[in-house]
mmCIF file of C-alpha atoms and ligand atoms in Angstrom:
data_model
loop_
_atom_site.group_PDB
_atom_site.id
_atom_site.type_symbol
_atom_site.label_atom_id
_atom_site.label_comp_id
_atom_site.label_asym_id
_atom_site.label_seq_id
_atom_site.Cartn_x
_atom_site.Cartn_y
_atom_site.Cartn_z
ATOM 1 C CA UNK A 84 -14.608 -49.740 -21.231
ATOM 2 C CA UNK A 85 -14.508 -50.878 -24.276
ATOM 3 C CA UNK A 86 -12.483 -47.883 -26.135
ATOM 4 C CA UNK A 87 -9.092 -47.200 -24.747
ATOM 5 C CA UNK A 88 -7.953 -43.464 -24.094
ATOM 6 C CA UNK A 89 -4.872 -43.748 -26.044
ATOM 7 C CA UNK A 90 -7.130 -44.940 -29.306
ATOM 8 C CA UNK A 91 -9.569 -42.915 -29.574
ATOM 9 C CA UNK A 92 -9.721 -40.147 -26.505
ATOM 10 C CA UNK A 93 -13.454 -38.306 -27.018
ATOM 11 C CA UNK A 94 -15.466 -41.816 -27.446
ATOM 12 C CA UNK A 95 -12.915 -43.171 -24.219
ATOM 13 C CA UNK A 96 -14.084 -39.988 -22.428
ATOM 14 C CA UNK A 97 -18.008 -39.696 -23.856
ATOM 15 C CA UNK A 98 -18.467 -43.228 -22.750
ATOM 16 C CA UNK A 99 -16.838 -42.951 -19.373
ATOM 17 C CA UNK A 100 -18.699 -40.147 -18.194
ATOM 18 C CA UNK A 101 -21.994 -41.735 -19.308
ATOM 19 C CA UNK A 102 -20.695 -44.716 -17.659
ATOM 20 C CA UNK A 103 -19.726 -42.956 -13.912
ATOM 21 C CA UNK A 104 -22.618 -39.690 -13.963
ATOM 22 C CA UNK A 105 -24.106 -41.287 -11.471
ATOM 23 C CA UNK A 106 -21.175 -41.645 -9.027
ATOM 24 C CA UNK A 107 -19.819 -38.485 -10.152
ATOM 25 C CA UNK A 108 -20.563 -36.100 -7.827
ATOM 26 C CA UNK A 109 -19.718 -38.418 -5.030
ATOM 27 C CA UNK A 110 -16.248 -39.702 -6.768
ATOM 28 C CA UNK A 111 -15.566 -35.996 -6.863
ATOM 29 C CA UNK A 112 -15.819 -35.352 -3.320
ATOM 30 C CA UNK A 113 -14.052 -38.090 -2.085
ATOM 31 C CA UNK A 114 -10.957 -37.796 -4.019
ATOM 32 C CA UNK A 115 -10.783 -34.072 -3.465
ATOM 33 C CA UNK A 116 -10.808 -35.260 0.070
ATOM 34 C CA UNK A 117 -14.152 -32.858 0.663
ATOM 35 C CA UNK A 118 -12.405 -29.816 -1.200
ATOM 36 C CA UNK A 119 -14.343 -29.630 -4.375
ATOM 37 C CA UNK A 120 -17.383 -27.942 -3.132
ATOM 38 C CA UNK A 121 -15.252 -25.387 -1.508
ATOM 39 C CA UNK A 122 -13.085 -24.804 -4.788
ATOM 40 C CA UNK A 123 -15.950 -24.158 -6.526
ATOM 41 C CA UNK A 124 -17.491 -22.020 -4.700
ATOM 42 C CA UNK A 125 -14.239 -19.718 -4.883
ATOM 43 C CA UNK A 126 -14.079 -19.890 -8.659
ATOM 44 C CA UNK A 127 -17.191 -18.290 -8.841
ATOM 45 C CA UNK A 128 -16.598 -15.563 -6.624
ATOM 46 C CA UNK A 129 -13.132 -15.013 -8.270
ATOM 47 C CA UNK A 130 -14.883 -13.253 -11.031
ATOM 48 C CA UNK A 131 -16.358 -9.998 -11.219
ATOM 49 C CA UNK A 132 -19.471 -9.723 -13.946
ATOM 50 C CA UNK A 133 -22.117 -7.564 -14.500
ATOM 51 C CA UNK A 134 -25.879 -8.335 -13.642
ATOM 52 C CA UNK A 135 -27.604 -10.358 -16.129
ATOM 53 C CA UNK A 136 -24.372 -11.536 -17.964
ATOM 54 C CA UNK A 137 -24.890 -14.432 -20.201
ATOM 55 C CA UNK A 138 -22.795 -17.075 -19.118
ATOM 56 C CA UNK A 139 -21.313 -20.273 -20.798
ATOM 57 C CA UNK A 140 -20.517 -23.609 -18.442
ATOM 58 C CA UNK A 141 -18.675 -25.833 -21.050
ATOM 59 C CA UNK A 142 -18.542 -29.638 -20.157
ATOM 60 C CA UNK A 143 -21.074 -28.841 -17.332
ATOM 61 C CA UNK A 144 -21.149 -32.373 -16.529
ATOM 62 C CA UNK A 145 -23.173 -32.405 -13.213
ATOM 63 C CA UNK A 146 -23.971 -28.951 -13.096
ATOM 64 C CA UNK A 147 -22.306 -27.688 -10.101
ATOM 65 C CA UNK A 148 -20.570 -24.852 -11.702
ATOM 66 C CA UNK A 149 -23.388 -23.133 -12.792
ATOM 67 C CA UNK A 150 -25.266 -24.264 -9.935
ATOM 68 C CA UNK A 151 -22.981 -21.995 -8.168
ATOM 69 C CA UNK A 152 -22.885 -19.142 -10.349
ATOM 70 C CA UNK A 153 -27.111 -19.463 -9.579
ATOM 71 C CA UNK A 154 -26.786 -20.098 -5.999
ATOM 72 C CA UNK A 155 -24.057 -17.559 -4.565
ATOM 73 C CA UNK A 156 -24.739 -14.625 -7.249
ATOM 74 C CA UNK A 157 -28.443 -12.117 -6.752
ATOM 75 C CA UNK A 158 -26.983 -10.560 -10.253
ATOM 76 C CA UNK A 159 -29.861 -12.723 -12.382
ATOM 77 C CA UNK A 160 -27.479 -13.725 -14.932
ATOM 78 C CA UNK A 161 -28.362 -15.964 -17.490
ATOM 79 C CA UNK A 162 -26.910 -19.276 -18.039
ATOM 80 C CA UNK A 163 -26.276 -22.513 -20.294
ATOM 81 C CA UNK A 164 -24.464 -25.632 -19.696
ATOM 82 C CA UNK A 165 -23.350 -27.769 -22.542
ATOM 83 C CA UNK A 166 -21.939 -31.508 -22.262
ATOM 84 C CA UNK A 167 -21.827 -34.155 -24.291
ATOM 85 C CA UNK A 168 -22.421 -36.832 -22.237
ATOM 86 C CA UNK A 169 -26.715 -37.588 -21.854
ATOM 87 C CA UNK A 170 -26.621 -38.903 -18.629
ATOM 88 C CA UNK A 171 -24.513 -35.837 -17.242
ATOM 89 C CA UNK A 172 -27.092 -33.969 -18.957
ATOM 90 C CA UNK A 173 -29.628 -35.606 -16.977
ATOM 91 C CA UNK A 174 -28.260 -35.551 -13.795
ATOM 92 C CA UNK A 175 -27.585 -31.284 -13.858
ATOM 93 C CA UNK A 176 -31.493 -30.902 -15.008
ATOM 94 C CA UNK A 177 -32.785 -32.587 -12.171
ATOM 95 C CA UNK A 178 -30.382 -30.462 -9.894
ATOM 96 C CA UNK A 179 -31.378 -27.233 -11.983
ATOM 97 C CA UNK A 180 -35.182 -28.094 -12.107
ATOM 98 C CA UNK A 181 -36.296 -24.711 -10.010
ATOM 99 C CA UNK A 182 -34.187 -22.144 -11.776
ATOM 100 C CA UNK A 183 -35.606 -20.857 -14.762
ATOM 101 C CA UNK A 184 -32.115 -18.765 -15.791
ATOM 102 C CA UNK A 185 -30.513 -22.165 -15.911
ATOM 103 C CA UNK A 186 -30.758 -24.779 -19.172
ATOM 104 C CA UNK A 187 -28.311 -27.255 -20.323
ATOM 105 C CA UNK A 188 -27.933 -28.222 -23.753
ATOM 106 C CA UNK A 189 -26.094 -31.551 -25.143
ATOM 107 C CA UNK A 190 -23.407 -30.560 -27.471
ATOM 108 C CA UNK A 191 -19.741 -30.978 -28.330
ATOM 109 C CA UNK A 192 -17.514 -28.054 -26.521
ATOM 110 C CA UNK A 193 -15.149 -28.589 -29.863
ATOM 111 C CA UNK A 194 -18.154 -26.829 -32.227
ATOM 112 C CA UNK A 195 -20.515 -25.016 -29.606
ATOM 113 C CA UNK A 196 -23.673 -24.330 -31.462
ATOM 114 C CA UNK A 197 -24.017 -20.533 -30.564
ATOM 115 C CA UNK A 198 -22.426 -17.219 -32.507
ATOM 116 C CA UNK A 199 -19.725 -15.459 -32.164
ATOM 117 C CA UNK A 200 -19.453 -13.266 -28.917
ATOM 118 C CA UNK A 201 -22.599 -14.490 -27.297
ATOM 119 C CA UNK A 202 -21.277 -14.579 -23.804
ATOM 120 C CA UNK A 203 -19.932 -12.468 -21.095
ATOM 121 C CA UNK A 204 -18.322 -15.282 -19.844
ATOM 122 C CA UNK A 205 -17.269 -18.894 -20.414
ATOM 123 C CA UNK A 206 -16.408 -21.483 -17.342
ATOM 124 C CA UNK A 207 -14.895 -24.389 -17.964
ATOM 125 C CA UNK A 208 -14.711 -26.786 -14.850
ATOM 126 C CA UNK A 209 -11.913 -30.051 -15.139
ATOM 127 C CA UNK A 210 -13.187 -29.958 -18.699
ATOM 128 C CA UNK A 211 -9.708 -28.754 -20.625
ATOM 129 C CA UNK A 212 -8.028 -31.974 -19.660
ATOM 130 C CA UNK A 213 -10.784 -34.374 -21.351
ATOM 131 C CA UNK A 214 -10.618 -32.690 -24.586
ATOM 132 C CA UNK A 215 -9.121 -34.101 -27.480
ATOM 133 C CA UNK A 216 -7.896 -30.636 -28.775
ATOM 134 C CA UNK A 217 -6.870 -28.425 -25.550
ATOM 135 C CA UNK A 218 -6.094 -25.387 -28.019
ATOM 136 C CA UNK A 219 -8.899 -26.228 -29.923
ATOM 137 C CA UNK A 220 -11.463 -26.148 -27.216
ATOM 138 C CA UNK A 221 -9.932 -22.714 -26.315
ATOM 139 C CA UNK A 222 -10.138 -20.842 -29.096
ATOM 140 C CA UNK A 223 -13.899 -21.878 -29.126
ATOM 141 C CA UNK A 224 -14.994 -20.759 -26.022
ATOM 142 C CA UNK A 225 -12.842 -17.120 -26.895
ATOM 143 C CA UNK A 226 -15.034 -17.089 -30.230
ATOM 144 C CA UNK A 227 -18.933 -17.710 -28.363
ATOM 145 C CA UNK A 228 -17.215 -14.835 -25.896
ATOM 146 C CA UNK A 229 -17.541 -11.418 -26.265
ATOM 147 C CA UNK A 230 -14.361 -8.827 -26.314
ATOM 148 C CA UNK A 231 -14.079 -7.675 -22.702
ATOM 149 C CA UNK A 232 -15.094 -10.936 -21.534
ATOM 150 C CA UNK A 233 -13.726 -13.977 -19.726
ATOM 151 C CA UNK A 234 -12.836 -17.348 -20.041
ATOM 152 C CA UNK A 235 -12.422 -19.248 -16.928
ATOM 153 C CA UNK A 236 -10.622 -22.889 -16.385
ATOM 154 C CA UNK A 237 -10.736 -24.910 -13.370
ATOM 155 C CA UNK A 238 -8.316 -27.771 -13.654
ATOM 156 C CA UNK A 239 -5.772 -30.181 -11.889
ATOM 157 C CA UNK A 240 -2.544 -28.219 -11.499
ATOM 158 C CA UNK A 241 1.150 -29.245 -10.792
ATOM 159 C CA UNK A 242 2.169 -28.652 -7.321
ATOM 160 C CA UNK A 243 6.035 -28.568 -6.695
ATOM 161 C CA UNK A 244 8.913 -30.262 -4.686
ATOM 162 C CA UNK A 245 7.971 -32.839 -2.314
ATOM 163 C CA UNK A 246 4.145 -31.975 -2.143
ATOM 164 C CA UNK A 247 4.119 -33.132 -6.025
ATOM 165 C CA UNK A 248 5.578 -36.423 -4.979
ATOM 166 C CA UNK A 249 3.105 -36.519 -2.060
ATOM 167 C CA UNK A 250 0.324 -35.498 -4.518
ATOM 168 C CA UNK A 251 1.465 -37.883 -6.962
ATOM 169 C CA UNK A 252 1.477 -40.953 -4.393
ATOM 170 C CA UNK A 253 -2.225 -40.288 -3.529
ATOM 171 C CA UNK A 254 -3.397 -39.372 -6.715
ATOM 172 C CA UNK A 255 -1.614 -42.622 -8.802
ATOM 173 C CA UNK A 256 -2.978 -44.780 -5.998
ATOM 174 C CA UNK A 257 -5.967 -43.950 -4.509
ATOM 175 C CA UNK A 258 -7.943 -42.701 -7.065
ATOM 176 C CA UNK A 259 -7.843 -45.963 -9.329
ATOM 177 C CA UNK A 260 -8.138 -47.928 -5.838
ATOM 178 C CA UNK A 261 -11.277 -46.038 -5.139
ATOM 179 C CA UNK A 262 -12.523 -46.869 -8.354
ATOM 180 C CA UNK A 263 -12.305 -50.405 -8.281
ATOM 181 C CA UNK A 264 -13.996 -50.155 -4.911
ATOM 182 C CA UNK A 265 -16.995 -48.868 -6.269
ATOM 183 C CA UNK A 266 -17.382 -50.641 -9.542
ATOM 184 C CA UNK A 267 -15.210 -53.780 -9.448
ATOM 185 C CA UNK A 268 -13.316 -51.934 -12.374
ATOM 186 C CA UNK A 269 -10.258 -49.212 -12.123
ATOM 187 C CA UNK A 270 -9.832 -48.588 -15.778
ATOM 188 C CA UNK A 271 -12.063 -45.354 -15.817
ATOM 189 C CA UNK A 272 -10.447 -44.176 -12.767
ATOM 190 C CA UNK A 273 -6.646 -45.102 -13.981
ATOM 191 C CA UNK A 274 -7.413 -41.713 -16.834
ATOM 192 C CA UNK A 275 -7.591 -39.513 -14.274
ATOM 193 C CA UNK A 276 -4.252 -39.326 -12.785
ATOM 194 C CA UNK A 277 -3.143 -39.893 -16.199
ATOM 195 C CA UNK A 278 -4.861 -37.156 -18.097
ATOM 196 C CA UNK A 279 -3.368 -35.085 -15.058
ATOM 197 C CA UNK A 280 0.118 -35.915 -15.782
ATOM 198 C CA UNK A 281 -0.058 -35.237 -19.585
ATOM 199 C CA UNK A 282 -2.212 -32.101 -19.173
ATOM 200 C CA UNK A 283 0.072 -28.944 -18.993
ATOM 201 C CA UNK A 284 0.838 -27.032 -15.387
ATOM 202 C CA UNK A 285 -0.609 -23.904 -14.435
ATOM 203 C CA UNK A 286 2.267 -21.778 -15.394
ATOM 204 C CA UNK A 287 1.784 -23.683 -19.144
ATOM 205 C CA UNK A 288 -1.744 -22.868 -19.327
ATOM 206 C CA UNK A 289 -1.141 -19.038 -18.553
ATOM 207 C CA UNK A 290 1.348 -19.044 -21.137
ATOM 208 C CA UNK A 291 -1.202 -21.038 -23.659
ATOM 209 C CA UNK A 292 -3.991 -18.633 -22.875
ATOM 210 C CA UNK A 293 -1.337 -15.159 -23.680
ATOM 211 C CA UNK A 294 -0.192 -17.405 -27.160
ATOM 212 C CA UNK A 295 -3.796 -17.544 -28.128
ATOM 213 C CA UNK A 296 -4.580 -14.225 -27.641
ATOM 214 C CA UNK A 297 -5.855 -13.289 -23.939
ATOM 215 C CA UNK A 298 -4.728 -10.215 -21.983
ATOM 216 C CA UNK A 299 -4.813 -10.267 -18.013
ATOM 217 C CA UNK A 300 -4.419 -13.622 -17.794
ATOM 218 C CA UNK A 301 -4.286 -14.409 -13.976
ATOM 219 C CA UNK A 302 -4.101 -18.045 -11.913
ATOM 220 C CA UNK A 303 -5.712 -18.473 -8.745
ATOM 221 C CA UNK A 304 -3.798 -21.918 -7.014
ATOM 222 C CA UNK A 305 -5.991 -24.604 -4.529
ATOM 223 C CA UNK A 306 -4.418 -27.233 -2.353
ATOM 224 C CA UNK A 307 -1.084 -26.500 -2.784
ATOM 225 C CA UNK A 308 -1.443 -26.019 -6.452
ATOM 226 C CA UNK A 309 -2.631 -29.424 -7.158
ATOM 227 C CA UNK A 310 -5.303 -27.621 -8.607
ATOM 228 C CA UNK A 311 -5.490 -24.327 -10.179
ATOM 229 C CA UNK A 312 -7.893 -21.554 -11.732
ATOM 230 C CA UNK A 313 -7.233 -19.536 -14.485
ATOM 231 C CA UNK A 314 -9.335 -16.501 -15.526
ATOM 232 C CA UNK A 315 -8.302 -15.020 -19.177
ATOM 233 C CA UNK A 316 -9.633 -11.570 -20.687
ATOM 234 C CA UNK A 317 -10.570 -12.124 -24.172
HETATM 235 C C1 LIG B 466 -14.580 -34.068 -15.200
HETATM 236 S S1 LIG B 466 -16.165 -33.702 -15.832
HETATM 237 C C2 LIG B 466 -16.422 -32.067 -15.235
HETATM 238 C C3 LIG B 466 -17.858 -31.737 -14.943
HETATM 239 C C4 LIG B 466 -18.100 -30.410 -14.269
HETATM 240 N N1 LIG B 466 -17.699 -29.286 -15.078
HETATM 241 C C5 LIG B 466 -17.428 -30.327 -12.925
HETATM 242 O O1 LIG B 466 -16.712 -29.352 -12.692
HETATM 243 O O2 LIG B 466 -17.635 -31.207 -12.103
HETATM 244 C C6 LIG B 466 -15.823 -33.444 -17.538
HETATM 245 C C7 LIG B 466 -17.055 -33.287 -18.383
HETATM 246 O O3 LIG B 466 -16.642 -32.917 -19.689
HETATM 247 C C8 LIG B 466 -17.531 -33.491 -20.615
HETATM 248 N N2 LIG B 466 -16.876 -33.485 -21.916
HETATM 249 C C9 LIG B 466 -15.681 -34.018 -22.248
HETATM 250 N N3 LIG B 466 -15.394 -33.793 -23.532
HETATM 251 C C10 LIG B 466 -16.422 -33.073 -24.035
HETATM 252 C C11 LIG B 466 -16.691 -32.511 -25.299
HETATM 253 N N4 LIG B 466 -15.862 -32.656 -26.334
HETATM 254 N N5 LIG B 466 -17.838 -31.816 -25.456
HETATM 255 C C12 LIG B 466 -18.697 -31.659 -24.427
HETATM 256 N N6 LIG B 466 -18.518 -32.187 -23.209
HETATM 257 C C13 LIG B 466 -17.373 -32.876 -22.999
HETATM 258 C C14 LIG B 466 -17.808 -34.865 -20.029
HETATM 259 O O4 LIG B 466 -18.993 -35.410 -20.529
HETATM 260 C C15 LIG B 466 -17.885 -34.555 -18.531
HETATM 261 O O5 LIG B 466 -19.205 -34.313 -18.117
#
């Protein structure tokens, strides 16, 4: 890599997901230890919308988040995933080839190119954390939402006591291990537990999403809290 996180985080981030897309999906399931098909699959059943809702996947990456709101939903809604990553991109339209409700656009989740209150609901899946601007990115997806709607984050959490320290082994250890397994090169794989430990807990994010100007904000926790859903009423 040659941009360090610490530098300059959105090119670090843009050119590490271009760098990884391909491995993603299979990174993804490894280190969740199988759990992140499961996980996601809740997320989208945690929320309640209305057929044919508009929907907004921000930093779709891969696509399985609105894959999901496709797959396990018969409501027909209509959807858009944004990333800013090309080879992400590419990856979610090969996945999303049969489903005409489904598009993904490239485009920067910090200045969405859509008007005000254009969705029913925004998801956000492990995309807070790689933003330069957490607040920032926010307040975005509340203005592209409409009042009455929702916007949904699915993140890594803080787990506490000893399954924190137990988290914390695996997570500090394996992951960049894992990493340098696959491509000779931990660096990319070293952000992740370390965007984890910077990146606020759940009971911080609730508290972000009520400063900013949500009602009903509620958090659903997975494995122990190590990772955790939040679901804000705009
Ligand atoms: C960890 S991946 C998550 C992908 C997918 N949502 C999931 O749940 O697997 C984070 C994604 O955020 C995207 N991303 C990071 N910063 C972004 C930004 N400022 N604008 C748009 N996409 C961004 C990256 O390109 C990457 O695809």
């Amino acid at each position: 890599m040659k941009t360090d996180y610490k530098d300059n985080k959105k090119e670090f981030v843009y050119q590490m997901f271009n760098k990884i897309a391909a491995d993603y999906d299979l990174v993804n399931q490894v280190i969740s230890l199988g759990s992140n098909k499961r996980i996601k699959e809740q997320v989208v059943k945690n929320v309640i919308l209305e057929p044919c809702s508009n929907i907004l996947d921000v930093c779709s990456g891969t696509g399985d988040l609105a894959m999901n709101l496709v797959k396990y939903s018969d409501k027909n809604y209509k959807i858009i995933g944004i990333d800013f990553c090309e080879n992400m991109i590419k990856l979610a339209e090969e996945k999303a080839k049969e489903f005409d409700n489904l598009k993904f656009i490239q485009g920067d989740a910090l200045n969405m190119p859509f008007e005000d209150k254009t969705f029913d609901a925004c998801f956000i899946g492990y995309g807070l954390r790689n933003l330069e601007d957490l607040r920032k990115g926010i307040l975005e997806m509340k203005r592209v939402t409409k009042k009455g709607g929702y916007v949904i984050s699915l993140d890594m959490g803080k787990p506490k006591g000893f399954i924190n320290t137990l988290f914390r082994l695996y997570f500090d250890n394996f992951v960049p291990l894992f990493g340098k397994i696959l491509h000779g090169n931990s660096v990319p794989y070293r952000y992740f537990p370390d965007s984890s430990k910077t990146f606020p807990s759940q009971e911080e994010l609730v508290e972000i999403f009520k400063e900013l100007g949500f009602s009903e904000v509620k958090n659903y926790n997975y494995v122990f809290g190590a990772i955790a859903q939040q679901i804000a009423k705009v």
